[in-house]
Coordinates of C-alpha atoms in Angstrom, one line a residue:
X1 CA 66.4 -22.8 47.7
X2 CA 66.1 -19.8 50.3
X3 CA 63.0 -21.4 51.6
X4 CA 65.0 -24.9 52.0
X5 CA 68.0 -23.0 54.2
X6 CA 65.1 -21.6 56.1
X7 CA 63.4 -25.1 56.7
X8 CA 66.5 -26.4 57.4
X9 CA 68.1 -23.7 60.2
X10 CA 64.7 -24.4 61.8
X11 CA 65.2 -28.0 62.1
X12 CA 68.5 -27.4 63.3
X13 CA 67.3 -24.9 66.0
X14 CA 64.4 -27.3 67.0
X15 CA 67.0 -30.0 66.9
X16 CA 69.1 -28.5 69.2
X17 CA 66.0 -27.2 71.8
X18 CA 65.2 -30.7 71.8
X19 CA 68.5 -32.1 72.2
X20 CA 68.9 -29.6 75.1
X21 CA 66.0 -29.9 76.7
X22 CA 65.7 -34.2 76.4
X23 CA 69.3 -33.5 78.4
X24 CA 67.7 -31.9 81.3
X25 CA 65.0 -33.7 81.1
X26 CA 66.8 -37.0 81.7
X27 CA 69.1 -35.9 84.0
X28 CA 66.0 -34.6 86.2
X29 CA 67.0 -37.4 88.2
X30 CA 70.3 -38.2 89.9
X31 CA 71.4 -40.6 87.2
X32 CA 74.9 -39.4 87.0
X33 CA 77.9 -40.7 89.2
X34 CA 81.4 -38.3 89.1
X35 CA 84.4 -39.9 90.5
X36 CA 88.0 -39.3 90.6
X37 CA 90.5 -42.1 89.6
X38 CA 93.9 -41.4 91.3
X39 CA 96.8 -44.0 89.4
X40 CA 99.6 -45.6 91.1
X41 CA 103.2 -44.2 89.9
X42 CA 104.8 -46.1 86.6
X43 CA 108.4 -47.5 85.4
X44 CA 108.5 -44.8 83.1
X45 CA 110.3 -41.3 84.1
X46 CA 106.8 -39.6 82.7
X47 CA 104.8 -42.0 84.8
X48 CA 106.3 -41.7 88.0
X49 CA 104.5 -39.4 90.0
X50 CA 100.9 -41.1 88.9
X51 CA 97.8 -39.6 87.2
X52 CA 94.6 -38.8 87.6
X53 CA 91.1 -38.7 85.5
X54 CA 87.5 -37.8 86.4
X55 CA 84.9 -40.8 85.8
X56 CA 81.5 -39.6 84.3
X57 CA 78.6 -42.6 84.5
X58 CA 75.6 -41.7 83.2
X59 CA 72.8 -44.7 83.8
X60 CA 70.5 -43.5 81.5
X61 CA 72.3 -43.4 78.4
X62 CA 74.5 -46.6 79.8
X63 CA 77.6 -44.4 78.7
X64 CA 81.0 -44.6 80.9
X65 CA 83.6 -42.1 80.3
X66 CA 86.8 -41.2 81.5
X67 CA 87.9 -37.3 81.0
X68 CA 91.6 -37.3 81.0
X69 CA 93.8 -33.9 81.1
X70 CA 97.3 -35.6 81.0
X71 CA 97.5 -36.9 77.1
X72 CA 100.2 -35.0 75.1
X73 CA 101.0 -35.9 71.4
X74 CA 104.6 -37.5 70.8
X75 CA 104.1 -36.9 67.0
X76 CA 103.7 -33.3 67.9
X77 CA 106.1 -31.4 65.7
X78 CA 109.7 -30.7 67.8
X79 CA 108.2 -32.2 70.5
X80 CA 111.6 -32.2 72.4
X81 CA 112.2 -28.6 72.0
X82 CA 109.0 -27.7 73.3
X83 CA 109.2 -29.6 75.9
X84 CA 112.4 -28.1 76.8
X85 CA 111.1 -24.5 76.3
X86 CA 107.9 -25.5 78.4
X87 CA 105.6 -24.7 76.1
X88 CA 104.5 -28.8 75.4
X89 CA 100.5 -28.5 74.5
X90 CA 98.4 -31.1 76.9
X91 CA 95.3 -31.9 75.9
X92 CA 91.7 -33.4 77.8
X93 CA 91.1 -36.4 75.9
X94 CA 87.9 -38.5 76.2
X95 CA 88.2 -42.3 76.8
X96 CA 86.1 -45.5 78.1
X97 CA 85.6 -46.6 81.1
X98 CA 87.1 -50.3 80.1
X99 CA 89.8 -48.6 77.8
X100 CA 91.6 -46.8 80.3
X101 CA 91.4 -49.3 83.3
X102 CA 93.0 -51.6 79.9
X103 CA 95.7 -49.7 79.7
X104 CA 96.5 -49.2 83.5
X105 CA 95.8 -52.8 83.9
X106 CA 98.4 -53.8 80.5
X107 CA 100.9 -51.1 82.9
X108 CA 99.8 -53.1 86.0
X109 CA 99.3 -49.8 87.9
X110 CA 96.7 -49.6 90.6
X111 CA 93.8 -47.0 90.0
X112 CA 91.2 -46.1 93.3
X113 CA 88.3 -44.5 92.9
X114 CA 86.9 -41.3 95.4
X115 CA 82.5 -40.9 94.1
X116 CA 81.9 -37.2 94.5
X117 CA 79.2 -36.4 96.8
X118 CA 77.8 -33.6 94.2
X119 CA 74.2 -32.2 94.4
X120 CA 72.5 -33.9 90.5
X121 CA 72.7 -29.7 89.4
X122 CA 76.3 -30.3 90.6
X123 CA 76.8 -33.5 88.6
X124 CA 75.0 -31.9 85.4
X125 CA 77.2 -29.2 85.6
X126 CA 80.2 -30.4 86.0
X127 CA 79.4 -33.1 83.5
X128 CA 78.4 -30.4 80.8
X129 CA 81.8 -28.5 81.7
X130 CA 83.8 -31.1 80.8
X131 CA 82.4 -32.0 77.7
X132 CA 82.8 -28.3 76.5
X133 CA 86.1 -28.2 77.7
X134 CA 86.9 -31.6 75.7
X135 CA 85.8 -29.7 72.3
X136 CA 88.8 -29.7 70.2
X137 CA 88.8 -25.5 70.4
X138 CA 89.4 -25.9 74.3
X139 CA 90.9 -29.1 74.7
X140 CA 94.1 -27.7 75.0
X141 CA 96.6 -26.5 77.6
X142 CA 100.1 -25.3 78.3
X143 CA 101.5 -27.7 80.8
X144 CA 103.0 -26.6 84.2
X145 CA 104.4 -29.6 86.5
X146 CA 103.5 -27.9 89.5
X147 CA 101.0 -25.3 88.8
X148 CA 99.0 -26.5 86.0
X149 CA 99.3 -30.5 85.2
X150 CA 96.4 -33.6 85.4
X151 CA 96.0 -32.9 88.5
X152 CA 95.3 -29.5 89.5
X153 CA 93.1 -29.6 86.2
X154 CA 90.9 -31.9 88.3
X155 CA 91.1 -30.3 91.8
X156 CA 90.5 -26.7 90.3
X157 CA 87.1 -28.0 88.2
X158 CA 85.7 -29.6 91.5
X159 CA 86.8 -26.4 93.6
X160 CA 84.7 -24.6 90.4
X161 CA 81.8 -27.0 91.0
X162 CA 81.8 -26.7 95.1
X163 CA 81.3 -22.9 94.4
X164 CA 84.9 -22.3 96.3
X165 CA 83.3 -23.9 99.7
X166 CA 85.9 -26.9 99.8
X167 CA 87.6 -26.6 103.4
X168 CA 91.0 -28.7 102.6
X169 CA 92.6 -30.5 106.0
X170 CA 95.8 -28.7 107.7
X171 CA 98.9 -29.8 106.8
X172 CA 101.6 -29.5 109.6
X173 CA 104.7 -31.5 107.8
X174 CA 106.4 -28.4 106.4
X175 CA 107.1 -30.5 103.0
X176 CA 108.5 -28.1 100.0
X177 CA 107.4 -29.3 96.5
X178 CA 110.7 -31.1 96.4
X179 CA 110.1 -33.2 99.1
X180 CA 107.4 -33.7 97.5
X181 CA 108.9 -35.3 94.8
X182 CA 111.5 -37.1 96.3
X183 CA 108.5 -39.3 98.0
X184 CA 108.3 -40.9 94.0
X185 CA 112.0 -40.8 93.5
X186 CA 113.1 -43.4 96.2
X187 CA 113.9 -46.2 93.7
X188 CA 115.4 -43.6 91.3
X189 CA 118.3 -42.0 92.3
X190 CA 119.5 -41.0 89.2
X191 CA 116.2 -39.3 88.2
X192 CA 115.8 -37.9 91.3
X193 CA 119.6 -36.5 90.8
X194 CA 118.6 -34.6 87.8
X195 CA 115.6 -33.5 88.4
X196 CA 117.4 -31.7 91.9
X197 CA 119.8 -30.3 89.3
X198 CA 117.5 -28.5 87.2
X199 CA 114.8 -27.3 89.3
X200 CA 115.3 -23.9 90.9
X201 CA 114.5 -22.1 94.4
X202 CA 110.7 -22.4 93.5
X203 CA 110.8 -26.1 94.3
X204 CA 111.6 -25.3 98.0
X205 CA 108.7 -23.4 98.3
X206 CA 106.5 -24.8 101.5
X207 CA 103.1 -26.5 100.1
X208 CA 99.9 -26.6 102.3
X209 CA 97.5 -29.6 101.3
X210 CA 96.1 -27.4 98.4
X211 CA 99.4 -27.2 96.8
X212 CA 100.1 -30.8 97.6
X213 CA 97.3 -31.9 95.0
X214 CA 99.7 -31.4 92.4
X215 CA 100.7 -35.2 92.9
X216 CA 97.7 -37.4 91.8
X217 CA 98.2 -39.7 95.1
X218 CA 98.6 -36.5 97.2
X219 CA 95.4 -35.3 95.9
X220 CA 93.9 -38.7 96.9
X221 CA 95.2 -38.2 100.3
X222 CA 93.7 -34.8 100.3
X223 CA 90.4 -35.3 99.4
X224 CA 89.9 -38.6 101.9
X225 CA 90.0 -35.2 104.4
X226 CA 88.7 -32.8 102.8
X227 CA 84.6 -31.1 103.6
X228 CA 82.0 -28.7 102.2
X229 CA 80.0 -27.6 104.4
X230 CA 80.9 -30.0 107.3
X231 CA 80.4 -33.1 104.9
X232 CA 82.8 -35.4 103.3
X233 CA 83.5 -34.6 99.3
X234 CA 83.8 -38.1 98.9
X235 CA 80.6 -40.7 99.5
X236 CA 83.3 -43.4 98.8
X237 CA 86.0 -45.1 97.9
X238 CA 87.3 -48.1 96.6
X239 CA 90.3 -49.9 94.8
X240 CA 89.2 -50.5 91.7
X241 CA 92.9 -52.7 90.3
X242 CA 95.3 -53.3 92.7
X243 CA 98.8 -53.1 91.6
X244 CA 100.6 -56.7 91.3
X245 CA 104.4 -56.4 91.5
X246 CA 106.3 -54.0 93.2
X247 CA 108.6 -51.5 91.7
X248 CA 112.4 -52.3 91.5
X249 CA 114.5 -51.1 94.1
X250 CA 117.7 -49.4 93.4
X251 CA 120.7 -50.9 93.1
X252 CA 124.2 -50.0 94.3
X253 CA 124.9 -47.8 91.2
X254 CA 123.7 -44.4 92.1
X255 CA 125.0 -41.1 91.8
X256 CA 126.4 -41.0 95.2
X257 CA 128.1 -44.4 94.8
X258 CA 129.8 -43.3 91.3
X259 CA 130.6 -39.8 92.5
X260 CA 132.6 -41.1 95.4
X261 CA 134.6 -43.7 93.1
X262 CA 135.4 -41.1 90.7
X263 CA 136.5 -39.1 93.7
X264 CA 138.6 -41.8 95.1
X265 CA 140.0 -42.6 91.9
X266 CA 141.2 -39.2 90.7
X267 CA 142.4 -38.5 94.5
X268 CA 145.1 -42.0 93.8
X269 CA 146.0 -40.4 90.0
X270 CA 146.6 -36.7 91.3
X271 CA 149.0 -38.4 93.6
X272 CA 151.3 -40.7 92.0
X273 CA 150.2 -39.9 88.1
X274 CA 149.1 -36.6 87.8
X275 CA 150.7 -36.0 84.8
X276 CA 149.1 -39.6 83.1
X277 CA 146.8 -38.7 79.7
X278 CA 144.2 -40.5 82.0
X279 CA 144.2 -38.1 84.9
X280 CA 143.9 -34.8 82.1
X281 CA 141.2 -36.7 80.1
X282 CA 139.1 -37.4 83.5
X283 CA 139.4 -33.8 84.8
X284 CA 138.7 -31.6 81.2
X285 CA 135.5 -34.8 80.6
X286 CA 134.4 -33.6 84.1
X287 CA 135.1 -29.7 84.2
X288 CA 132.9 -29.7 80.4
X289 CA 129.9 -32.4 82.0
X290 CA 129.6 -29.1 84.5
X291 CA 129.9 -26.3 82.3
X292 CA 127.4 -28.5 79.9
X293 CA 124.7 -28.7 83.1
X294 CA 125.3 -25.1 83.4
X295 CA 124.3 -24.6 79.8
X296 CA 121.2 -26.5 79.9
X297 CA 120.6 -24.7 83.4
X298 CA 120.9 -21.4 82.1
X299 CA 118.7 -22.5 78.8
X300 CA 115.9 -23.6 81.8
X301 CA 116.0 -20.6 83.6
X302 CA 116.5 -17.7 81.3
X303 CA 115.1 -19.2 77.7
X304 CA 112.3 -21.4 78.8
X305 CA 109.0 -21.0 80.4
X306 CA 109.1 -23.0 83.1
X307 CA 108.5 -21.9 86.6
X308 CA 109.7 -24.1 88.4
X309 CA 113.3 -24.4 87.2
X310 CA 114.3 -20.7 87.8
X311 CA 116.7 -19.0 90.3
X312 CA 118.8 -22.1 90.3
X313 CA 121.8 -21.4 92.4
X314 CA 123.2 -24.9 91.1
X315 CA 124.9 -22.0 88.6
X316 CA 127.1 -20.6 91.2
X317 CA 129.4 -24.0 90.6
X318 CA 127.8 -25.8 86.9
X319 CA 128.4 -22.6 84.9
X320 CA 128.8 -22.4 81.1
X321 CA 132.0 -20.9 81.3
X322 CA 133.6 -24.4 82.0
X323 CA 133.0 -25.1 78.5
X324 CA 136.2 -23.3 78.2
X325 CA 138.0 -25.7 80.2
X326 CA 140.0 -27.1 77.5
X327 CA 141.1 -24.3 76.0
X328 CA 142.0 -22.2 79.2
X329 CA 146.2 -22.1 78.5
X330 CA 144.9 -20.4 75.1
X331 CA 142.5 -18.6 75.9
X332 CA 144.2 -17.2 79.1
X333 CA 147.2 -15.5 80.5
X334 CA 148.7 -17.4 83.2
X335 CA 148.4 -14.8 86.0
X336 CA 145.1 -14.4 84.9
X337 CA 144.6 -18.1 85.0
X338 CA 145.9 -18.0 88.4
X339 CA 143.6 -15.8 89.8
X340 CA 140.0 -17.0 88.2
X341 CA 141.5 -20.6 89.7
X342 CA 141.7 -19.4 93.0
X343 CA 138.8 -17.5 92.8
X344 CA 136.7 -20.9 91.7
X345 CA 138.4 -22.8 94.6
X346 CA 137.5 -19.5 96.9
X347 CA 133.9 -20.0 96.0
X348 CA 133.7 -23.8 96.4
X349 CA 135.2 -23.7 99.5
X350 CA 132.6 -21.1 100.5
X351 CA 129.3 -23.4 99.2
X352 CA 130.4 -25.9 101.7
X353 CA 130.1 -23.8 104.3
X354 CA 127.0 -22.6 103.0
X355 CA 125.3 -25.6 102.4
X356 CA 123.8 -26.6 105.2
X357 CA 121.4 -23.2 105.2
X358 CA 121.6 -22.7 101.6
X359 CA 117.8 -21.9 101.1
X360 CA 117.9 -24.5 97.9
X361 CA 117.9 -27.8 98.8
X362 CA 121.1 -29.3 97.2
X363 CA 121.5 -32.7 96.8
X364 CA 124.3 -34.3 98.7
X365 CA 125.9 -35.4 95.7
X366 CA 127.3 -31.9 95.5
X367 CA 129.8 -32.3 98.2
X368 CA 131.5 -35.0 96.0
X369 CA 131.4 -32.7 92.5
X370 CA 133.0 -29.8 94.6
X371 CA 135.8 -31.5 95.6
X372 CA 136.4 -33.1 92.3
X373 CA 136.3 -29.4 91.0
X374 CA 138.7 -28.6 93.4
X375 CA 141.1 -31.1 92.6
X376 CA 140.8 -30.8 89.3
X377 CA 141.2 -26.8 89.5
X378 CA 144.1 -26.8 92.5
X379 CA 146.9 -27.4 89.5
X380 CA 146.1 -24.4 87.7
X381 CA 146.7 -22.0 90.7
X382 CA 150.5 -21.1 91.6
X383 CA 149.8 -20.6 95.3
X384 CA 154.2 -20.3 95.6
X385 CA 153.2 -17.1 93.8
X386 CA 151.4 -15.6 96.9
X387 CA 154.0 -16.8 99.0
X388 CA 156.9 -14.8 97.0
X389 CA 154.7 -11.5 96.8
X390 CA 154.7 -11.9 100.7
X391 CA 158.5 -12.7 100.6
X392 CA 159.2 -9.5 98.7
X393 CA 156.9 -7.2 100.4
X394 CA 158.4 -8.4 103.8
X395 CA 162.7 -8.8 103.1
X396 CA 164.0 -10.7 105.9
X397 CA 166.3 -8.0 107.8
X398 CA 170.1 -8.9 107.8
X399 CA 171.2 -10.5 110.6
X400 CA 173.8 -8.4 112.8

């Protein structure tokens, strides 16, 4: 029996020398071709920004894969709360060639392709890289949307496989990562609304074209203008499905649009029927929707690991204190009503002034929700009261 494990640990060794050394052998020649395929943006919220993949064709084992760094399990166990928390595992999945043009092709998404100019020792290495990395010990990653996604996966093995020489083209637009975004989220205001909402000060950070790559299309973009060594990383390029119908446009409902009629119509009922059930219902629905964006603000910020949705100053005005809304006669004396009212109203009345150099880039909607808040909240603050306090600390004299 000891002899047969001995025999058979050779074999595997040999095996393995072999297998090893055939692998060379074959890919003595350049029979490899590494491209990146850059996806078109999709209907869903997950899809909109696009993906990308790296193509590996070897022609002389007639294989075609596609290595792909953006799958993530839906079955994963409390999927939502990791995703949430930030802490979602992605994995680098290994696919065909034909099944994953299928699929884009099923999503009627275009996908281009960019063919490396790699050295064959490039090609072999970067191939060999990505089949370790597609083990199922290192397949797996904690995702980061702008630091650590499909995207910069790619970008950050070719930069590994270019030895760092990659000289990436100068980018003079002064775009933050949120511009950025707002690029994909034309025909989705209401998307593009709440993603404003919950991402923080890092999102207004200035990108150079590195950065940039973070978008799969961006990275595209890059890379058509991007050297080593004073030649092109690409040899070239091509469309390999062209996209067939156009996304929807939006339509008049957006978050503008409803803001404004909600503002209108509360404006008409704090004037003739302030004191109408529907008037109290709209304002305490509102005032809790604010405190309840506060909550999941704060939960973004302080609880979860995401970068990119810290120091949000949206919790200056969408705090979790509003929760208490409802109950603020209870819960409150009403001086001391008085005063946090009028201290709210001070402070909204101070972010208009302040946003136009606020260094977060607010969306516009904001304007609306602040003077809803301050409609809603005017009622609750006795302003007579300042006026009597002024009375009695200045008596009119008696006339003589």
């Amino acid at each position: 029996m000891k002899y047969l494990k001995m025999l058979f640990h050779k074999k595997w060794t040999l095996g393995f020398i072999i297998y090893v050394v055939s692998f060379f052998q074959l890919h003595a020649q350049d029979s490899l071709a590494i491209s990146l395929l850059s996806c078109s943006p999709g209907t869903e919220l997950y899809s909109t920004f696009g993906h990308s993949a790296i193509r590996v064709r070897d022609f002389v084992a007639s294989t075609d894969y596609v290595f792909n760094y953006g799958t993530f399990n839906f079955r994963e166990k409390n999927f939502y709360l990791k995703f949430m928390q930030g802490k979602l595992n992605y994995y680098l999945t290994v696919t065909t060639y034909d099944e994953f043009m299928y699929e884009y092709q099923m999503e009627d998404r275009a996908v281009y392709e960019q063919v490396f100019g790699l050295s064959n020792n490039q090609k072999v290495s970067l191939y060999r890289d990505l089949q370790i990395n597609a083990l199922p010990a290192n397949r797996r990653y904690k995702y980061d949307f702008f630091w650590d996604n499909c995207s910069t996966r790619v970008r950050d093995k070719v930069e590994q496989i270019f030895d760092q020489k990659i000289i990436y083209p100068i980018k003079n637009d002064n775009l933050t990562f949120r511009d950025y975004l707002h690029k994909y989220l034309t025909n989705q205001p209401w998307s593009r609304f709440g993603i404003d909402l919950i991402l923080g000060l890092p999102a207004d950070e200035l990108t150079d074209a590195r950065k940039a790559m973070f978008l799969p299309l961006e990275m595209m973009y890059v890379y058509d203008e991007t050297k080593v060594e004073g030649r092109p990383t690409n040899t070239a390029s091509r469309e390999l499905f062209a996209q067939k119908s156009k996304l929807q446009t939006t339509n008049w409902f957006t978050p503008f649009n409803a803001l404004s009629i909600m503002l209108i119509i509360s404006a008409l009922l704090y004037i003739f029927g302030k004191k109408l059930f529907i008037y109290t219902f709209l304002k305490t629905a509102f005032m809790v929707l604010a405190g309840l964006a506060g909550l999941i603000i704060s939960f973004l910020w302080f609880v979860a690991d995401h970068q990119t949705t810290e120091f949000n100053l949206h919790l200056i005005w969408a705090n979790p204190i509003l929760l208490l809304y409802p109950f603020r006669k209870r819960l409150f004396s009403q001086s001391l009503l008085n005063k946090l009212s009028k201290i709210f109203i001070g402070m909204l009345v101070a972010l208009f002034f302040w946003f136009p150099i606020c260094s977060q880039n607010m969306p516009q909607e904001c304007l609306i929700i602040w003077f809803l808040m301050i409609l809603f909240v005017f009622p609750d603050t006795n302003w007579s009261f300042m006026i009597n306090q002024n009375q009695n600390e200045n008596p009119a004299k008696p006339v003589a």
